[in-house]
Amino acid sequence: MEAAGARNRDARGRAEKSPPESRKVYMDYNATTPLEPEVIEAMTEAMREAWGNPSSSYPAGRKAKEIINTARENLAKMIGGQPQDVIFTSGGTESNNLVIQSMVKHFHKVHAANGDTGGHPSPVDRALPHIITCTVEHDSIRLPLEHLGEERKAEVTFVPVSKVNGQVEAEDILAAVRPATCLVTIMLANNETGVVMPVPEISRRVRALNQQRAAGGLPEVLVHTDAAQALGKQRVDVRDLGVDFLTIVGHKFYGPRIGALYVRGLGEHTPLYPMLFGGGQERNFRPGTENTPMIAGLGKAEFGERIHLNSQFPGAKRLPNTCNFSIQGPQLQGRALLAQCQTLLASVGAACHSDLGDRPSPVLLSCGIPVDVARNAIRLSVGRSSTRAEVDLVVQDLKQAVARLEGQA
Ligand SMILES: Cc1ncc(COP(=O)(O)O)c(C=O)c1O
């Protein structure tokens, strides 16, 4: 192969100038994302320092366990859930299959058993479980559902999306509910169109319907969302979404190729039946010796655990240009950090409050941000001429300023 920049030969063997070397631009981030350097660092450290079996009690094992617990806490924080409601899986495909298989098993267990044992009869005893989804889901939802339908283990309704806006309509989902419906699974954002589905509205309406269903002895309808494409691109909060299950896929948001499943009130409010049986890890919901380095990377992937976003309130709409955050650490008060920045020009709050000195913003305190977090707040607001490259520059600037203040640079 000719070296880059060398001359090509034309049909007669004469040298001709190569086309200018073309720069490749990656624009396939929905397929996968490169690993963040911090993620690679966390994974490398875990491979070096935490190679022990997380179930072992000696230091290398204990360190692995600690890393896994921290990653679980970070992931839970990222989606507004509880750490005990997060289990690690091999990826989105497994998380999606696990939800579907689990709901089918649960339905068969509860309703077939009632029919067989003469326990409390229900209007759906001996019926097949019914699952509702839409026509634009990823294959890791569509194919297991089709398979269950072919095997006569479940019935499935594929609700078409609107040709006007690409969304599935909550109304159509509700209209598809039958007595034996046990699960609605709708992706949060579509991988091909990027359309965001009305999951909060669907959950809200399903919850209201569940109250009527309970009175009639019908099974509760649980809601799952595959958030593979939304995480890392928009805020994802299980409290806002109101879902019972949420699929997390690391390699779509700068993390490694593993995943997780959020289950609201895992094992208590929401049942989960394992697909695998083995050594009891992940409280038996997903056994198999934990892949510590990958889990460490997943826990690092979105926001570092030190960043506190001060303006994310469940259900609140915000201006898209405004970001208020604190980097937590005793030396990182907002003003001190800004003073260390070499590129960034920003403030710690409203310009008209610049006489507050080191006192934290009363606005943030009124919104319930703890004093020690509010003290480190920085407000960034972008404008028409701001560019992505400038944002990247500012992130680097802030990282270097933090390292200087903490004496690491
Ligand atoms: C919406 C969605 N769900 C699930 C997946 C499956 O993820 P994985 O292939 O990592 O298991 C993908 C991956 O392309 C996806 O885009």
CSV table of C-alpha atoms and ligand atoms in Angstrom, one decimal:
chain,number,residue,atom,x,y,z
A,1,MET,CA,0.0,0.0,0.0
A,2,GLU,CA,1.3,3.5,-0.9
A,3,ALA,CA,2.1,5.8,2.0
A,4,ALA,CA,-0.3,8.6,2.6
A,5,GLY,CA,0.6,11.6,0.5
A,6,ALA,CA,2.4,9.6,-2.2
A,7,ARG,CA,1.5,10.1,-5.8
A,8,ASN,CA,-0.9,7.8,-7.5
A,9,ARG,CA,-0.2,6.5,-11.0
A,10,ASP,CA,-2.6,7.1,-13.9
A,11,ALA,CA,-3.5,4.5,-16.5
A,12,ARG,CA,-0.2,5.1,-18.3
A,13,GLY,CA,1.8,5.0,-15.2
A,14,ARG,CA,2.4,8.7,-15.0
A,15,ALA,CA,2.5,10.2,-11.5
A,16,GLU,CA,-0.5,12.3,-10.6
A,17,LYS,CA,-1.2,14.3,-7.5
A,18,SER,CA,-3.1,12.5,-4.7
A,19,PRO,CA,-6.3,14.1,-3.6
A,20,PRO,CA,-5.7,16.2,-0.5
A,21,GLU,CA,-5.6,13.9,2.4
A,22,SER,CA,-9.2,13.8,3.7
A,23,ARG,CA,-9.9,14.1,7.4
A,24,LYS,CA,-12.3,11.6,8.7
A,25,VAL,CA,-15.1,12.8,10.8
A,26,TYR,CA,-16.9,10.3,13.1
A,27,MET,CA,-20.6,10.9,13.1
A,28,ASP,CA,-22.0,7.6,14.2
A,29,TYR,CA,-22.3,8.1,17.9
A,30,ASN,CA,-25.6,6.3,18.0
A,31,ALA,CA,-23.8,3.2,16.9
A,32,THR,CA,-21.2,3.5,19.6
A,33,THR,CA,-19.1,6.1,21.3
A,34,PRO,CA,-15.3,6.1,22.0
A,35,LEU,CA,-14.3,5.6,25.6
A,36,GLU,CA,-13.7,8.7,27.7
A,37,PRO,CA,-10.1,8.9,28.9
A,38,GLU,CA,-11.3,8.9,32.5
A,39,VAL,CA,-13.2,5.7,31.8
A,40,ILE,CA,-10.1,4.0,30.4
A,41,GLU,CA,-8.1,5.2,33.4
A,42,ALA,CA,-10.7,3.7,35.8
A,43,MET,CA,-10.8,0.4,33.9
A,44,THR,CA,-7.0,0.2,33.8
A,45,GLU,CA,-6.7,0.9,37.5
A,46,ALA,CA,-9.4,-1.7,38.3
A,47,MET,CA,-7.5,-4.3,36.2
A,48,ARG,CA,-4.3,-3.5,38.0
A,49,GLU,CA,-5.5,-3.0,41.6
A,50,ALA,CA,-8.8,-4.8,41.9
A,51,TRP,CA,-8.2,-8.1,40.1
A,52,GLY,CA,-9.5,-10.2,43.0
A,53,ASN,CA,-12.8,-11.9,43.0
A,54,PRO,CA,-15.3,-9.4,44.5
A,55,SER,CA,-16.7,-12.2,46.7
A,56,SER,CA,-13.3,-12.7,48.3
A,57,SER,CA,-12.4,-11.2,51.6
A,58,TYR,CA,-8.7,-10.3,51.1
A,59,PRO,CA,-7.7,-6.8,49.9
A,60,ALA,CA,-7.8,-7.4,46.1
A,61,GLY,CA,-11.3,-8.8,46.5
A,62,ARG,CA,-12.5,-6.1,48.9
A,63,LYS,CA,-11.2,-3.4,46.5
A,64,ALA,CA,-13.1,-5.0,43.7
A,65,LYS,CA,-16.3,-5.0,45.8
A,66,GLU,CA,-15.8,-1.4,46.7
A,67,ILE,CA,-15.3,-0.4,43.0
A,68,ILE,CA,-18.5,-2.2,42.1
A,69,ASN,CA,-20.5,-0.6,44.9
A,70,THR,CA,-19.2,2.9,43.9
A,71,ALA,CA,-20.1,2.3,40.3
A,72,ARG,CA,-23.6,1.2,41.3
A,73,GLU,CA,-24.0,4.3,43.3
A,74,ASN,CA,-22.8,6.5,40.5
A,75,LEU,CA,-25.1,4.9,38.0
A,76,ALA,CA,-28.0,5.1,40.4
A,77,LYS,CA,-27.3,8.8,40.9
A,78,MET,CA,-27.1,9.4,37.1
A,79,ILE,CA,-30.7,8.1,36.7
A,80,GLY,CA,-32.2,9.4,39.9
A,81,GLY,CA,-32.6,5.8,41.3
A,82,GLN,CA,-31.5,3.8,44.3
A,83,PRO,CA,-28.2,1.8,44.1
A,84,GLN,CA,-30.0,-1.4,45.3
A,85,ASP,CA,-32.3,-1.1,42.3
A,86,VAL,CA,-29.4,-1.3,39.7
A,87,ILE,CA,-28.0,-4.6,38.5
A,88,PHE,CA,-25.2,-5.0,36.1
A,89,THR,CA,-25.7,-7.0,32.8
A,90,SER,CA,-23.7,-7.7,29.7
A,91,GLY,CA,-25.4,-4.9,27.8
A,92,GLY,CA,-28.6,-3.5,26.4
A,93,THR,CA,-29.6,-6.7,24.6
A,94,GLU,CA,-29.4,-8.7,27.9
A,95,SER,CA,-31.2,-6.0,29.9
A,96,ASN,CA,-34.1,-5.8,27.4
A,97,ASN,CA,-34.4,-9.6,27.2
A,98,LEU,CA,-34.3,-9.9,31.0
A,99,VAL,CA,-37.2,-7.6,31.5
A,100,ILE,CA,-39.4,-9.3,28.9
A,101,GLN,CA,-38.5,-12.9,30.0
A,102,SER,CA,-39.0,-11.9,33.6
A,103,MET,CA,-42.5,-10.5,33.1
A,104,VAL,CA,-43.6,-13.5,31.1
A,105,LYS,CA,-42.3,-15.9,33.8
A,106,HIS,CA,-44.0,-13.8,36.5
A,107,PHE,CA,-47.3,-13.8,34.7
A,108,HIS,CA,-47.2,-17.6,34.1
A,109,LYS,CA,-46.2,-18.2,37.7
A,110,VAL,CA,-49.0,-16.1,39.3
A,111,HIS,CA,-51.8,-16.9,36.9
A,112,ALA,CA,-51.1,-20.5,35.9
A,113,ALA,CA,-50.6,-21.3,39.6
A,114,ASN,CA,-53.9,-19.7,40.5
A,115,GLY,CA,-55.7,-21.7,37.8
A,116,ASP,CA,-54.0,-24.9,38.9
A,117,THR,CA,-54.3,-24.7,42.6
A,118,GLY,CA,-57.7,-23.2,43.0
A,119,GLY,CA,-56.1,-20.2,44.8
A,120,HIS,CA,-57.7,-16.8,44.3
A,121,PRO,CA,-59.1,-17.0,40.8
A,122,SER,CA,-58.4,-14.1,38.5
A,123,PRO,CA,-60.1,-13.0,35.3
A,124,VAL,CA,-56.9,-13.8,33.4
A,125,ASP,CA,-56.1,-17.3,34.8
A,126,ARG,CA,-54.8,-19.5,32.0
A,127,ALA,CA,-54.6,-16.5,29.6
A,128,LEU,CA,-51.3,-15.7,27.9
A,129,PRO,CA,-49.4,-12.7,29.1
A,130,HIS,CA,-49.9,-9.7,26.8
A,131,ILE,CA,-47.1,-7.2,26.2
A,132,ILE,CA,-47.4,-3.8,24.4
A,133,THR,CA,-44.6,-2.2,22.4
A,134,CYS,CA,-44.2,-0.1,19.3
A,135,THR,CA,-43.1,-0.7,15.8
A,136,VAL,CA,-39.8,1.1,16.0
A,137,GLU,CA,-38.1,-0.7,18.9
A,138,HIS,CA,-34.5,-2.0,18.7
A,139,ASP,CA,-34.2,-5.7,17.6
A,140,SER,CA,-33.4,-6.6,21.2
A,141,ILE,CA,-37.0,-5.8,22.1
A,142,ARG,CA,-38.7,-6.7,18.8
A,143,LEU,CA,-37.2,-10.2,18.3
A,144,PRO,CA,-37.6,-11.7,21.8
A,145,LEU,CA,-41.3,-10.5,21.6
A,146,GLU,CA,-41.8,-12.0,18.2
A,147,HIS,CA,-40.2,-15.2,19.4
A,148,LEU,CA,-42.4,-15.4,22.4
A,149,GLY,CA,-45.4,-14.9,20.2
A,150,GLU,CA,-44.4,-17.6,17.8
A,151,GLU,CA,-43.8,-20.0,20.7
A,152,ARG,CA,-47.3,-19.1,22.1
A,153,LYS,CA,-45.8,-18.0,25.4
A,154,ALA,CA,-47.1,-14.5,25.1
A,155,GLU,CA,-49.2,-12.2,23.0
A,156,VAL,CA,-47.8,-9.0,21.7
A,157,THR,CA,-49.2,-5.8,20.3
A,158,PHE,CA,-46.9,-3.7,18.1
A,159,VAL,CA,-48.4,-0.2,18.2
A,160,PRO,CA,-47.5,1.8,15.1
A,161,VAL,CA,-45.8,5.2,15.5
A,162,SER,CA,-47.4,8.4,14.1
A,163,LYS,CA,-46.5,9.2,10.6
A,164,VAL,CA,-46.8,12.9,11.5
A,165,ASN,CA,-44.3,13.0,14.4
A,166,GLY,CA,-42.6,9.6,14.6
A,167,GLN,CA,-43.8,9.2,18.2
A,168,VAL,CA,-45.9,6.5,19.6
A,169,GLU,CA,-49.1,8.0,21.1
A,170,ALA,CA,-49.9,7.4,24.7
A,171,GLU,CA,-53.5,7.1,23.7
A,172,ASP,CA,-52.8,4.2,21.3
A,173,ILE,CA,-50.8,2.4,24.0
A,174,LEU,CA,-53.7,2.7,26.5
A,175,ALA,CA,-56.2,1.6,23.8
A,176,ALA,CA,-54.1,-1.6,23.3
A,177,VAL,CA,-54.3,-2.7,27.0
A,178,ARG,CA,-56.1,-5.9,27.6
A,179,PRO,CA,-57.0,-7.8,30.8
A,180,ALA,CA,-53.9,-9.9,30.5
A,181,THR,CA,-51.5,-7.0,29.7
A,182,CYS,CA,-48.5,-7.1,32.1
A,183,LEU,CA,-45.8,-5.0,30.4
A,184,VAL,CA,-45.5,-1.9,28.2
A,185,THR,CA,-42.1,-1.4,26.7
A,186,ILE,CA,-41.3,1.8,24.8
A,187,MET,CA,-37.9,3.1,24.0
A,188,LEU,CA,-37.0,6.5,25.4
A,189,ALA,CA,-35.4,7.8,22.2
A,190,ASN,CA,-35.2,6.1,18.8
A,191,ASN,CA,-31.8,5.1,17.5
A,192,GLU,CA,-32.6,5.9,13.8
A,193,THR,CA,-34.7,9.1,14.0
A,194,GLY,CA,-33.7,10.4,17.4
A,195,VAL,CA,-37.4,11.0,18.2
A,196,VAL,CA,-38.1,11.1,22.0
A,197,MET,CA,-41.1,9.0,23.0
A,198,PRO,CA,-43.7,10.3,25.5
A,199,VAL,CA,-42.6,7.8,28.2
A,200,PRO,CA,-43.6,10.0,31.2
A,201,GLU,CA,-47.1,10.4,29.9
A,202,ILE,CA,-47.4,6.7,29.1
A,203,SER,CA,-46.2,5.8,32.7
A,204,ARG,CA,-48.6,8.3,34.2
A,205,ARG,CA,-51.6,7.0,32.4
A,206,VAL,CA,-50.7,3.3,33.0
A,207,ARG,CA,-50.3,4.1,36.7
A,208,ALA,CA,-53.8,5.6,36.8
A,209,LEU,CA,-55.2,2.6,34.9
A,210,ASN,CA,-53.5,0.2,37.3
A,211,GLN,CA,-55.6,1.6,40.2
A,212,GLN,CA,-58.8,0.6,38.3
A,213,ARG,CA,-57.3,-2.8,37.3
A,214,ALA,CA,-56.4,-3.6,40.9
A,215,ALA,CA,-60.0,-3.2,41.9
A,216,GLY,CA,-61.0,-5.7,39.2
A,217,GLY,CA,-58.3,-8.3,40.2
A,218,LEU,CA,-56.3,-7.6,37.0
A,219,PRO,CA,-52.5,-7.8,36.9
A,220,GLU,CA,-50.5,-4.6,37.3
A,221,VAL,CA,-49.1,-3.3,34.0
A,222,LEU,CA,-45.4,-2.4,34.4
A,223,VAL,CA,-43.6,0.1,32.2
A,224,HIS,CA,-40.1,-0.5,30.8
A,225,THR,CA,-38.0,2.0,28.7
A,226,ASP,CA,-34.9,1.2,26.8
A,227,ALA,CA,-32.9,4.3,27.4
A,228,ALA,CA,-29.9,3.2,25.4
A,229,GLN,CA,-30.0,6.2,23.1
A,230,ALA,CA,-31.1,8.8,25.5
A,231,LEU,CA,-28.5,8.5,28.2
A,232,GLY,CA,-25.6,10.9,27.8
A,233,LYS,CA,-27.6,13.0,25.4
A,234,GLN,CA,-30.4,14.2,27.6
A,235,ARG,CA,-31.4,14.1,31.2
A,236,VAL,CA,-32.7,10.7,32.2
A,237,ASP,CA,-34.4,10.4,35.6
A,238,VAL,CA,-36.5,7.5,36.6
A,239,ARG,CA,-38.6,9.7,38.9
A,240,ASP,CA,-39.6,11.9,36.0
A,241,LEU,CA,-40.1,9.0,33.7
A,242,GLY,CA,-42.2,7.0,36.2
A,243,VAL,CA,-40.9,3.7,34.8
A,244,ASP,CA,-40.5,0.4,36.6
A,245,PHE,CA,-37.6,-0.8,34.4
A,246,LEU,CA,-34.9,1.1,32.5
A,247,THR,CA,-32.2,-0.2,30.3
A,248,ILE,CA,-28.7,1.3,30.4
A,249,VAL,CA,-26.1,0.7,27.7
A,250,GLY,CA,-22.5,1.8,28.5
A,251,HIS,CA,-21.1,2.1,25.0
A,252,LYS,CA,-23.6,4.6,23.9
A,253,PHE,CA,-22.4,7.2,26.4
A,254,TYR,CA,-18.6,6.9,26.3
A,255,GLY,CA,-18.5,3.9,28.6
A,256,PRO,CA,-17.5,0.3,28.1
A,257,ARG,CA,-19.5,-2.4,26.4
A,258,ILE,CA,-21.6,-3.6,29.3
A,259,GLY,CA,-24.9,-2.5,30.6
A,260,ALA,CA,-27.3,-2.4,33.6
A,261,LEU,CA,-30.9,-2.6,34.4
A,262,TYR,CA,-32.8,-0.4,36.7
A,263,VAL,CA,-35.7,-2.1,38.5
A,264,ARG,CA,-37.8,0.1,40.8
A,265,GLY,CA,-38.0,-1.6,44.2
A,266,LEU,CA,-36.1,-4.6,42.8
A,267,GLY,CA,-37.5,-7.8,44.2
A,268,GLU,CA,-40.0,-6.0,46.4
A,269,HIS,CA,-42.2,-3.7,44.3
A,270,THR,CA,-41.1,-5.1,41.0
A,271,PRO,CA,-40.4,-8.8,40.5
A,272,LEU,CA,-37.3,-9.9,38.5
A,273,TYR,CA,-36.7,-13.5,37.5
A,274,PRO,CA,-33.2,-14.3,36.5
A,275,MET,CA,-32.3,-15.7,33.0
A,276,LEU,CA,-29.1,-17.2,34.4
A,277,PHE,CA,-28.5,-19.4,37.4
A,278,GLY,CA,-25.1,-19.5,39.1
A,279,GLY,CA,-22.9,-18.2,41.9
A,280,GLY,CA,-25.4,-15.8,43.5
A,281,GLN,CA,-23.8,-12.5,42.4
A,282,GLU,CA,-26.1,-9.5,41.9
A,283,ARG,CA,-28.3,-11.0,44.6
A,284,ASN,CA,-29.0,-13.9,42.2
A,285,PHE,CA,-30.8,-11.7,39.8
A,286,ARG,CA,-27.8,-11.8,37.4
A,287,PRO,CA,-25.2,-14.3,38.6
A,288,GLY,CA,-21.7,-14.7,37.3
A,289,THR,CA,-18.4,-13.3,38.7
A,290,GLU,CA,-18.6,-9.5,38.2
A,291,ASN,CA,-16.6,-8.0,35.4
A,292,THR,CA,-14.9,-5.4,37.7
A,293,PRO,CA,-13.0,-3.3,35.2
A,294,MET,CA,-16.0,-2.9,32.9
A,295,ILE,CA,-18.2,-2.1,35.8
A,296,ALA,CA,-15.6,0.5,37.0
A,297,GLY,CA,-15.7,2.1,33.5
A,298,LEU,CA,-19.5,2.1,33.4
A,299,GLY,CA,-19.6,3.9,36.8
A,300,LYS,CA,-17.3,6.5,35.5
A,301,ALA,CA,-18.9,7.0,32.1
A,302,GLU,CA,-21.4,9.8,32.4
A,303,PHE,CA,-20.7,12.5,35.0
A,304,GLY,CA,-17.8,12.1,37.3
A,305,GLU,CA,-19.2,11.4,40.8
A,306,ARG,CA,-17.9,14.8,41.9
A,307,ILE,CA,-20.1,16.9,39.6
A,308,HIS,CA,-23.3,18.1,41.2
A,309,LEU,CA,-25.8,19.5,38.8
A,310,ASN,CA,-27.5,22.3,40.7
A,311,SER,CA,-30.4,23.0,38.3
A,312,GLN,CA,-31.8,19.5,37.6
A,313,PHE,CA,-35.2,19.3,39.3
A,314,PRO,CA,-37.5,16.4,38.5
A,315,GLY,CA,-40.3,17.6,36.2
A,316,ALA,CA,-38.9,21.1,35.8
A,317,LYS,CA,-38.2,22.6,32.3
A,318,ARG,CA,-35.1,24.7,32.0
A,319,LEU,CA,-33.6,27.1,29.5
A,320,PRO,CA,-31.4,25.0,27.3
A,321,ASN,CA,-28.4,27.4,27.4
A,322,THR,CA,-28.0,27.4,31.2
A,323,CYS,CA,-26.0,25.0,33.3
A,324,ASN,CA,-25.4,25.4,37.0
A,325,PHE,CA,-23.0,22.9,38.6
A,326,SER,CA,-20.6,22.4,41.4
A,327,ILE,CA,-17.4,20.3,41.4
A,328,GLN,CA,-17.3,18.9,44.9
A,329,GLY,CA,-14.1,19.3,46.9
A,330,PRO,CA,-12.9,21.4,49.8
A,331,GLN,CA,-10.7,23.7,47.6
A,332,LEU,CA,-13.1,24.1,44.8
A,333,GLN,CA,-15.3,27.1,45.7
A,334,GLY,CA,-16.8,28.6,42.5
A,335,ARG,CA,-14.8,31.9,42.7
A,336,ALA,CA,-11.5,30.1,43.4
A,337,LEU,CA,-12.0,27.8,40.5
A,338,LEU,CA,-12.9,30.5,38.1
A,339,ALA,CA,-9.9,32.5,39.1
A,340,GLN,CA,-7.7,29.5,38.2
A,341,CYS,CA,-9.3,29.2,34.7
A,342,GLN,CA,-7.3,30.5,31.8
A,343,THR,CA,-9.9,30.4,29.1
A,344,LEU,CA,-13.3,30.4,30.8
A,345,LEU,CA,-15.1,33.7,31.6
A,346,ALA,CA,-18.2,32.9,33.6
A,347,SER,CA,-19.6,33.7,37.0
A,348,VAL,CA,-20.8,31.9,40.1
A,349,GLY,CA,-24.4,33.2,39.8
A,350,ALA,CA,-26.3,36.3,38.8
A,351,ALA,CA,-24.1,39.3,37.9
A,352,CYS,CA,-26.2,41.6,40.2
A,353,HIS,CA,-25.2,39.4,43.1
A,354,SER,CA,-21.5,39.7,42.6
A,355,ASP,CA,-21.1,41.5,45.9
A,356,LEU,CA,-22.0,38.4,47.8
A,357,GLY,CA,-18.3,37.6,48.2
A,358,ASP,CA,-17.8,33.9,49.2
A,359,ARG,CA,-21.3,33.5,50.3
A,360,PRO,CA,-23.3,30.9,48.3
A,361,SER,CA,-26.1,32.0,46.0
A,362,PRO,CA,-29.4,32.5,47.9
A,363,VAL,CA,-31.2,31.3,44.8
A,364,LEU,CA,-29.5,27.9,45.0
A,365,LEU,CA,-30.0,27.7,48.8
A,366,SER,CA,-33.7,28.5,48.3
A,367,CYS,CA,-33.9,25.6,45.8
A,368,GLY,CA,-32.6,23.2,48.4
A,369,ILE,CA,-28.9,22.9,47.3
A,370,PRO,CA,-26.8,22.2,50.4
A,371,VAL,CA,-24.5,25.0,51.5
A,372,ASP,CA,-21.2,23.2,50.8
A,373,VAL,CA,-22.4,22.3,47.3
A,374,ALA,CA,-23.8,25.8,46.6
A,375,ARG,CA,-20.5,27.3,47.6
A,376,ASN,CA,-18.7,25.6,44.7
A,377,ALA,CA,-21.4,26.6,42.1
A,378,ILE,CA,-20.5,27.9,38.7
A,379,ARG,CA,-23.0,29.1,36.2
A,380,LEU,CA,-22.3,28.6,32.6
A,381,SER,CA,-24.6,30.1,30.0
A,382,VAL,CA,-24.0,29.7,26.3
A,383,GLY,CA,-25.1,32.1,23.5
A,384,ARG,CA,-25.7,32.2,19.7
A,385,SER,CA,-22.1,32.2,18.8
A,386,SER,CA,-20.9,29.6,21.3
A,387,THR,CA,-19.6,26.5,19.7
A,388,ARG,CA,-19.1,22.9,20.7
A,389,ALA,CA,-15.3,23.4,20.3
A,390,GLU,CA,-15.5,26.2,22.9
A,391,VAL,CA,-17.4,23.9,25.3
A,392,ASP,CA,-14.7,21.3,24.9
A,393,LEU,CA,-12.1,23.9,25.6
A,394,VAL,CA,-13.8,25.1,28.7
A,395,VAL,CA,-14.1,21.5,30.0
A,396,GLN,CA,-10.4,21.1,29.6
A,397,ASP,CA,-9.8,24.5,31.3
A,398,LEU,CA,-11.9,23.5,34.2
A,399,LYS,CA,-10.2,20.1,34.6
A,400,GLN,CA,-6.7,21.8,34.7
A,401,ALA,CA,-8.0,24.4,37.1
A,402,VAL,CA,-9.2,21.7,39.4
A,403,ALA,CA,-5.9,19.9,39.2
A,404,ARG,CA,-4.0,23.1,40.1
A,405,LEU,CA,-6.2,23.8,43.0
A,406,GLU,CA,-5.8,20.3,44.3
A,407,GLY,CA,-2.1,20.5,43.9
A,408,GLN,CA,-1.9,17.8,41.2
A,409,ALA,CA,-0.5,20.1,38.4
B,1,LIG,C1,-32.1,1.6,21.3
B,1,LIG,C2,-31.1,0.5,21.5
B,1,LIG,N1,-31.4,-0.5,22.4
B,1,LIG,C3,-30.6,-1.5,22.7
B,1,LIG,C4,-29.4,-1.6,22.0
B,1,LIG,C5,-28.6,-2.9,22.3
B,1,LIG,O1,-27.4,-2.6,22.9
B,1,LIG,P1,-26.2,-3.7,22.8
B,1,LIG,O2,-26.0,-4.1,21.4
B,1,LIG,O3,-25.0,-3.1,23.3
B,1,LIG,O4,-26.6,-4.9,23.6
B,1,LIG,C6,-29.0,-0.7,21.1
B,1,LIG,C7,-27.7,-0.8,20.3
B,1,LIG,O5,-27.6,-0.4,19.2
B,1,LIG,C8,-29.9,0.4,20.8
B,1,LIG,O6,-29.6,1.4,20.0
